[in-house]
Short mmCIF file of C-alpha atoms in Angstrom, two decimals:
data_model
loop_
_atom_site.label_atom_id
_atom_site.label_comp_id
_atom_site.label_asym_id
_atom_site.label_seq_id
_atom_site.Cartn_x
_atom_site.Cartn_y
_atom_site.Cartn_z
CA UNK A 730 66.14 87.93 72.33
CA UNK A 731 69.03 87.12 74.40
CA UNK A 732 71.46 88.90 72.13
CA UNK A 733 69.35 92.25 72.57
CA UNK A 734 69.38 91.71 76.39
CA UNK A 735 73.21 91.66 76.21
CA UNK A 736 73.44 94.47 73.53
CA UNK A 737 71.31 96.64 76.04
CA UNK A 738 73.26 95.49 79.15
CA UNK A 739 76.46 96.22 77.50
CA UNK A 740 74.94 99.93 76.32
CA UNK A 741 73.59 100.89 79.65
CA UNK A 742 77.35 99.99 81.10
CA UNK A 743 79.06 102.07 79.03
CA UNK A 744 77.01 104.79 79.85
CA UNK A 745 76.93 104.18 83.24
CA UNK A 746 80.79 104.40 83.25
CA UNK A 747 80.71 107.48 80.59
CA UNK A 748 78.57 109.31 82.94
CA UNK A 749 81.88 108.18 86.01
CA UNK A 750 84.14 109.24 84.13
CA UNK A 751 82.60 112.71 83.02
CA UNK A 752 81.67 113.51 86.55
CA UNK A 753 85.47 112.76 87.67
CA UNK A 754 86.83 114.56 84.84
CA UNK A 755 84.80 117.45 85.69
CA UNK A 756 86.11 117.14 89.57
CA UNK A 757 89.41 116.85 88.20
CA UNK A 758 89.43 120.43 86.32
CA UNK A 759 88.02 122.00 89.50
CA UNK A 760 84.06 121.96 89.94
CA UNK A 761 83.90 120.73 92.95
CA UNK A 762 79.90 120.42 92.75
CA UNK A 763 78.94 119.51 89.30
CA UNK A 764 75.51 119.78 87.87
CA UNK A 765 73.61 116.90 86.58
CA UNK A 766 73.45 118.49 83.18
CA UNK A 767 76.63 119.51 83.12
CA UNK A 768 77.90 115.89 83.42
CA UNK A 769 75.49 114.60 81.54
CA UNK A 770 76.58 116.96 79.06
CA UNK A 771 80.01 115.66 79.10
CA UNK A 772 79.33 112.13 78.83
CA UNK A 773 76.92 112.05 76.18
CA UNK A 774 74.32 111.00 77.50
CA UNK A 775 70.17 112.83 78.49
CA UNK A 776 69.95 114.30 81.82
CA UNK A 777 66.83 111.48 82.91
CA UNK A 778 69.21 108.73 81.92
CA UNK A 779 71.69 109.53 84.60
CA UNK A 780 69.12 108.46 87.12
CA UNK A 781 68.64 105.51 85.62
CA UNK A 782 71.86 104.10 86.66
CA UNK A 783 72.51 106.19 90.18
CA UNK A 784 69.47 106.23 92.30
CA UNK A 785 70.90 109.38 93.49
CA UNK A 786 73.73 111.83 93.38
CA UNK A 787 75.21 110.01 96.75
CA UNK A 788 75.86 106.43 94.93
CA UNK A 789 76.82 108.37 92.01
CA UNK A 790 79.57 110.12 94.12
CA UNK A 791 80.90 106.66 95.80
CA UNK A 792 80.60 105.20 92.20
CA UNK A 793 82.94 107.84 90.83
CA UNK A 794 85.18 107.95 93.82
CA UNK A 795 85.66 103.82 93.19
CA UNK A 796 85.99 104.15 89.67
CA UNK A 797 88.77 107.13 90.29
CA UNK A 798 90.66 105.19 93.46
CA UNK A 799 90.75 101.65 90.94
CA UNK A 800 92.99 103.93 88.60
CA UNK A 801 95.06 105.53 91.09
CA UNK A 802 96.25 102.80 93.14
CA UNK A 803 97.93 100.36 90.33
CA UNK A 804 99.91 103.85 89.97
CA UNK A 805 100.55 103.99 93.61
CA UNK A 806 102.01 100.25 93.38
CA UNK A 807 104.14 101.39 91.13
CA UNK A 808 105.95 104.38 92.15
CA UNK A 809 108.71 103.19 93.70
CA UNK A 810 110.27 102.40 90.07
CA UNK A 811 111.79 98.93 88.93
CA UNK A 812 115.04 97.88 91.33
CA UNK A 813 117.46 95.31 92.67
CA UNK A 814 118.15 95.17 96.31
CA UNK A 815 121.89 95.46 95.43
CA UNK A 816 121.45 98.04 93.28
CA UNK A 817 124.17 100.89 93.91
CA UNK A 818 122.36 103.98 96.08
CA UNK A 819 122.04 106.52 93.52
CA UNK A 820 120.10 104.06 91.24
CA UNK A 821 117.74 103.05 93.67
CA UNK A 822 117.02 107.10 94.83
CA UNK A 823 116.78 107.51 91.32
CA UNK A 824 114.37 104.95 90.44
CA UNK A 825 111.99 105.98 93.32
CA UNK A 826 112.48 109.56 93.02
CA UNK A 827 111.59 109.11 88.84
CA UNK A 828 108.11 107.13 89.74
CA UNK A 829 106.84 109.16 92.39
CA UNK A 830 107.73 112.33 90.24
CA UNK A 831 105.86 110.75 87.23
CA UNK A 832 102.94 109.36 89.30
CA UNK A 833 102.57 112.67 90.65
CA UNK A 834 102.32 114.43 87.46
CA UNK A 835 100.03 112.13 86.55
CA UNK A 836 97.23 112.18 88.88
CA UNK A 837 97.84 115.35 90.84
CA UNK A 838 94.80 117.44 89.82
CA UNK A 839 93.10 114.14 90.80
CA UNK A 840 94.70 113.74 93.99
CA UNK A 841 93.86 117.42 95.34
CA UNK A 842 89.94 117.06 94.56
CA UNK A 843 90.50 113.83 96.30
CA UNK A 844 91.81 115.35 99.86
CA UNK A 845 89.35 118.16 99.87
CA UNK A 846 86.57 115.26 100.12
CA UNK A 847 88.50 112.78 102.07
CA UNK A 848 87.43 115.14 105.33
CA UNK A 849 83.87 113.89 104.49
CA UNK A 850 84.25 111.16 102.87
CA UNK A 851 85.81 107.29 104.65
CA UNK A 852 86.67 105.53 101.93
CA UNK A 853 88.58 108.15 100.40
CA UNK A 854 90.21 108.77 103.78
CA UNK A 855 91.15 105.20 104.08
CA UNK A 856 92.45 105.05 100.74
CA UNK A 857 94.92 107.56 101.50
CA UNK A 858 95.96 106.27 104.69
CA UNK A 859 97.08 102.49 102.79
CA UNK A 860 98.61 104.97 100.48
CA UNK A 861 100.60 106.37 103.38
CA UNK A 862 101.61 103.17 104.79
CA UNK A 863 102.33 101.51 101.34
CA UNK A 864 104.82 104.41 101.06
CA UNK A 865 106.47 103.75 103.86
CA UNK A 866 106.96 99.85 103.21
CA UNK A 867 108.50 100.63 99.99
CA UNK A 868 111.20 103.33 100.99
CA UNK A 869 111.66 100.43 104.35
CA UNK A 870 112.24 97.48 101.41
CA UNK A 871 114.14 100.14 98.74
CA UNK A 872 117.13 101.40 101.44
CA UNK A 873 116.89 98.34 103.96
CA UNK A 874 121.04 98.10 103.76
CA UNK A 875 121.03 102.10 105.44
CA UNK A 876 118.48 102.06 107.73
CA UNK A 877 119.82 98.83 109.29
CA UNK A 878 122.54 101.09 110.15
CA UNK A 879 120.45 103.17 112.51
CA UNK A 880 119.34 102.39 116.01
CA UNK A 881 115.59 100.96 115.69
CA UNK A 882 114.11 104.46 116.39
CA UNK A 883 116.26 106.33 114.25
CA UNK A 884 115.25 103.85 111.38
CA UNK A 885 111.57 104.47 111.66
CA UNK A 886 112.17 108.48 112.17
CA UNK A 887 114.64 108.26 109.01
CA UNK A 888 112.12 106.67 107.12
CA UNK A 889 109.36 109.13 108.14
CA UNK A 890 112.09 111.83 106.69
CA UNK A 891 111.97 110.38 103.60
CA UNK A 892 108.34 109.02 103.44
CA UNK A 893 107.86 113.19 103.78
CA UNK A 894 110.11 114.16 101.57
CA UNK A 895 108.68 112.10 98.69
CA UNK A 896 105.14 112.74 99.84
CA UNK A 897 102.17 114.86 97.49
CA UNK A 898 101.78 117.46 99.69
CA UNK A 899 105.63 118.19 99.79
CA UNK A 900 106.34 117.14 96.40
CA UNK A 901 103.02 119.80 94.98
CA UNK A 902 103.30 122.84 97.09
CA UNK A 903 107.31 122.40 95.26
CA UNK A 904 105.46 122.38 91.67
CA UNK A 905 102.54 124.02 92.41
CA UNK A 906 102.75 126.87 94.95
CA UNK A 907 106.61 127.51 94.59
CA UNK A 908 106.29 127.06 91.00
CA UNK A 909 110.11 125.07 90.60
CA UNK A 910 110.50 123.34 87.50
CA UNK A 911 110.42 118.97 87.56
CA UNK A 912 114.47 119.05 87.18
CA UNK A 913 114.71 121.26 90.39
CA UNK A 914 112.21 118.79 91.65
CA UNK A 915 113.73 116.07 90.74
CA UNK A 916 117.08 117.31 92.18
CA UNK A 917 115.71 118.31 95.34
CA UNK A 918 114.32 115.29 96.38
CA UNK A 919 117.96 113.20 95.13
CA UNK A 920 119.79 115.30 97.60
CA UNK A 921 117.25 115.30 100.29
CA UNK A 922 116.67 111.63 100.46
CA UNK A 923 120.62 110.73 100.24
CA UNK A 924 121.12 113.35 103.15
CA UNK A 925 118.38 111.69 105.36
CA UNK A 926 120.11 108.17 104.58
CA UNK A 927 124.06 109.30 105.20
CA UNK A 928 123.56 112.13 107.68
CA UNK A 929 125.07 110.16 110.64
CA UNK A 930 122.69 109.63 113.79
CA UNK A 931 123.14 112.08 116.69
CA UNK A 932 125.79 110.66 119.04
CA UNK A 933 127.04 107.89 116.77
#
């Protein structure tokens, strides 16, 4: 009896999750507004059994939007690419400038779905902000030895530079509205980030 239990606990999970992952998938390629049937559709499953694990489309939403954030952010962690803090310059630009390329590739049709509700929705909003300031502890931590150079000030508005420079929105109206290539990406943000860290400070 118990064994039938678990077999039916461990069914109605995967279905619960099918039905997550259909409904971001679908969010992903661009309907913004997806029909029950249509994700039910996609995952397999009827359209009365989705209500059996949301109680509505609202905790379906926040369910999807958790299950989509938990996969993005071990990404996030990771973009600043593997590196030793006396690492020559170009290797560490490199190794930051190849992660946040690949992450990007990765998760951008994700990522845009994700803004258009983050105007609605907190937690997505939130999410996004960490992002933002995990971004900038990284590029801090990855050229400490230049910005200690610069005046206190300068630091912080060098490192917003770069934090820019490597951001989404930069990095996909490049890719996606001007339609450049991932080398000229890729070579872009090299010589953008080495200019912010060498250019000297105004009155030095």
């Amino acid at each position: 009896m118990v064994e039938m239990s678990d077999g039916r606990s461990a069914r109605r999970e995967r279905n619960r999750d099918a039905v997550l992952d259909a409904l971001v998938a679908l969010t992903t390629e661009g309907d913004h507004d997806p029909s029950i049937d249509d994700i039910a559709d996609r995952a397999g499953v009827s359209y009365r059994s989705v209500y059996r694990y949301f109680k509505d489309r609202s905790e379906m939403m926040d369910a999807a939007t958790d299950r989509a954030l938990a996969w993005i952010q071990p990404l996030l962690l990771n973009a600043s690419g593997p590196v030793a803090p006396n690492d020559p310059l170009d290797h560490r630009i490199d190794s930051i400038v190849d992660a946040r390329v690949e992450v990007y590739f990765q998760i951008a049709d994700m990522v845009r779905q994700a803004m258009i509700q983050s105007f609605s929705n907190r937690k997505i909003d939130e999410h996004f902000r960490n992002a933002r300031r995990m971004s900038r502890r990284q590029i801090h931590d990855r050229f400490h030895s230049e910005l200690k150079l610069f005046t206190p000030q300068e630091c912080e508005l060098r490192i917003s530079s770069i934090d820019q420079i490597l951001s989404f929105f930069a990095i996909d109206y490049i890719v996606n509205e001007r339609n450049h290539t991932r080398e000229e990406l890729e070579r872009y943000l090299r010589g953008a980030i080495r200019a912010a860290l060498s250019v000297p400070e105004v009155g030095t």
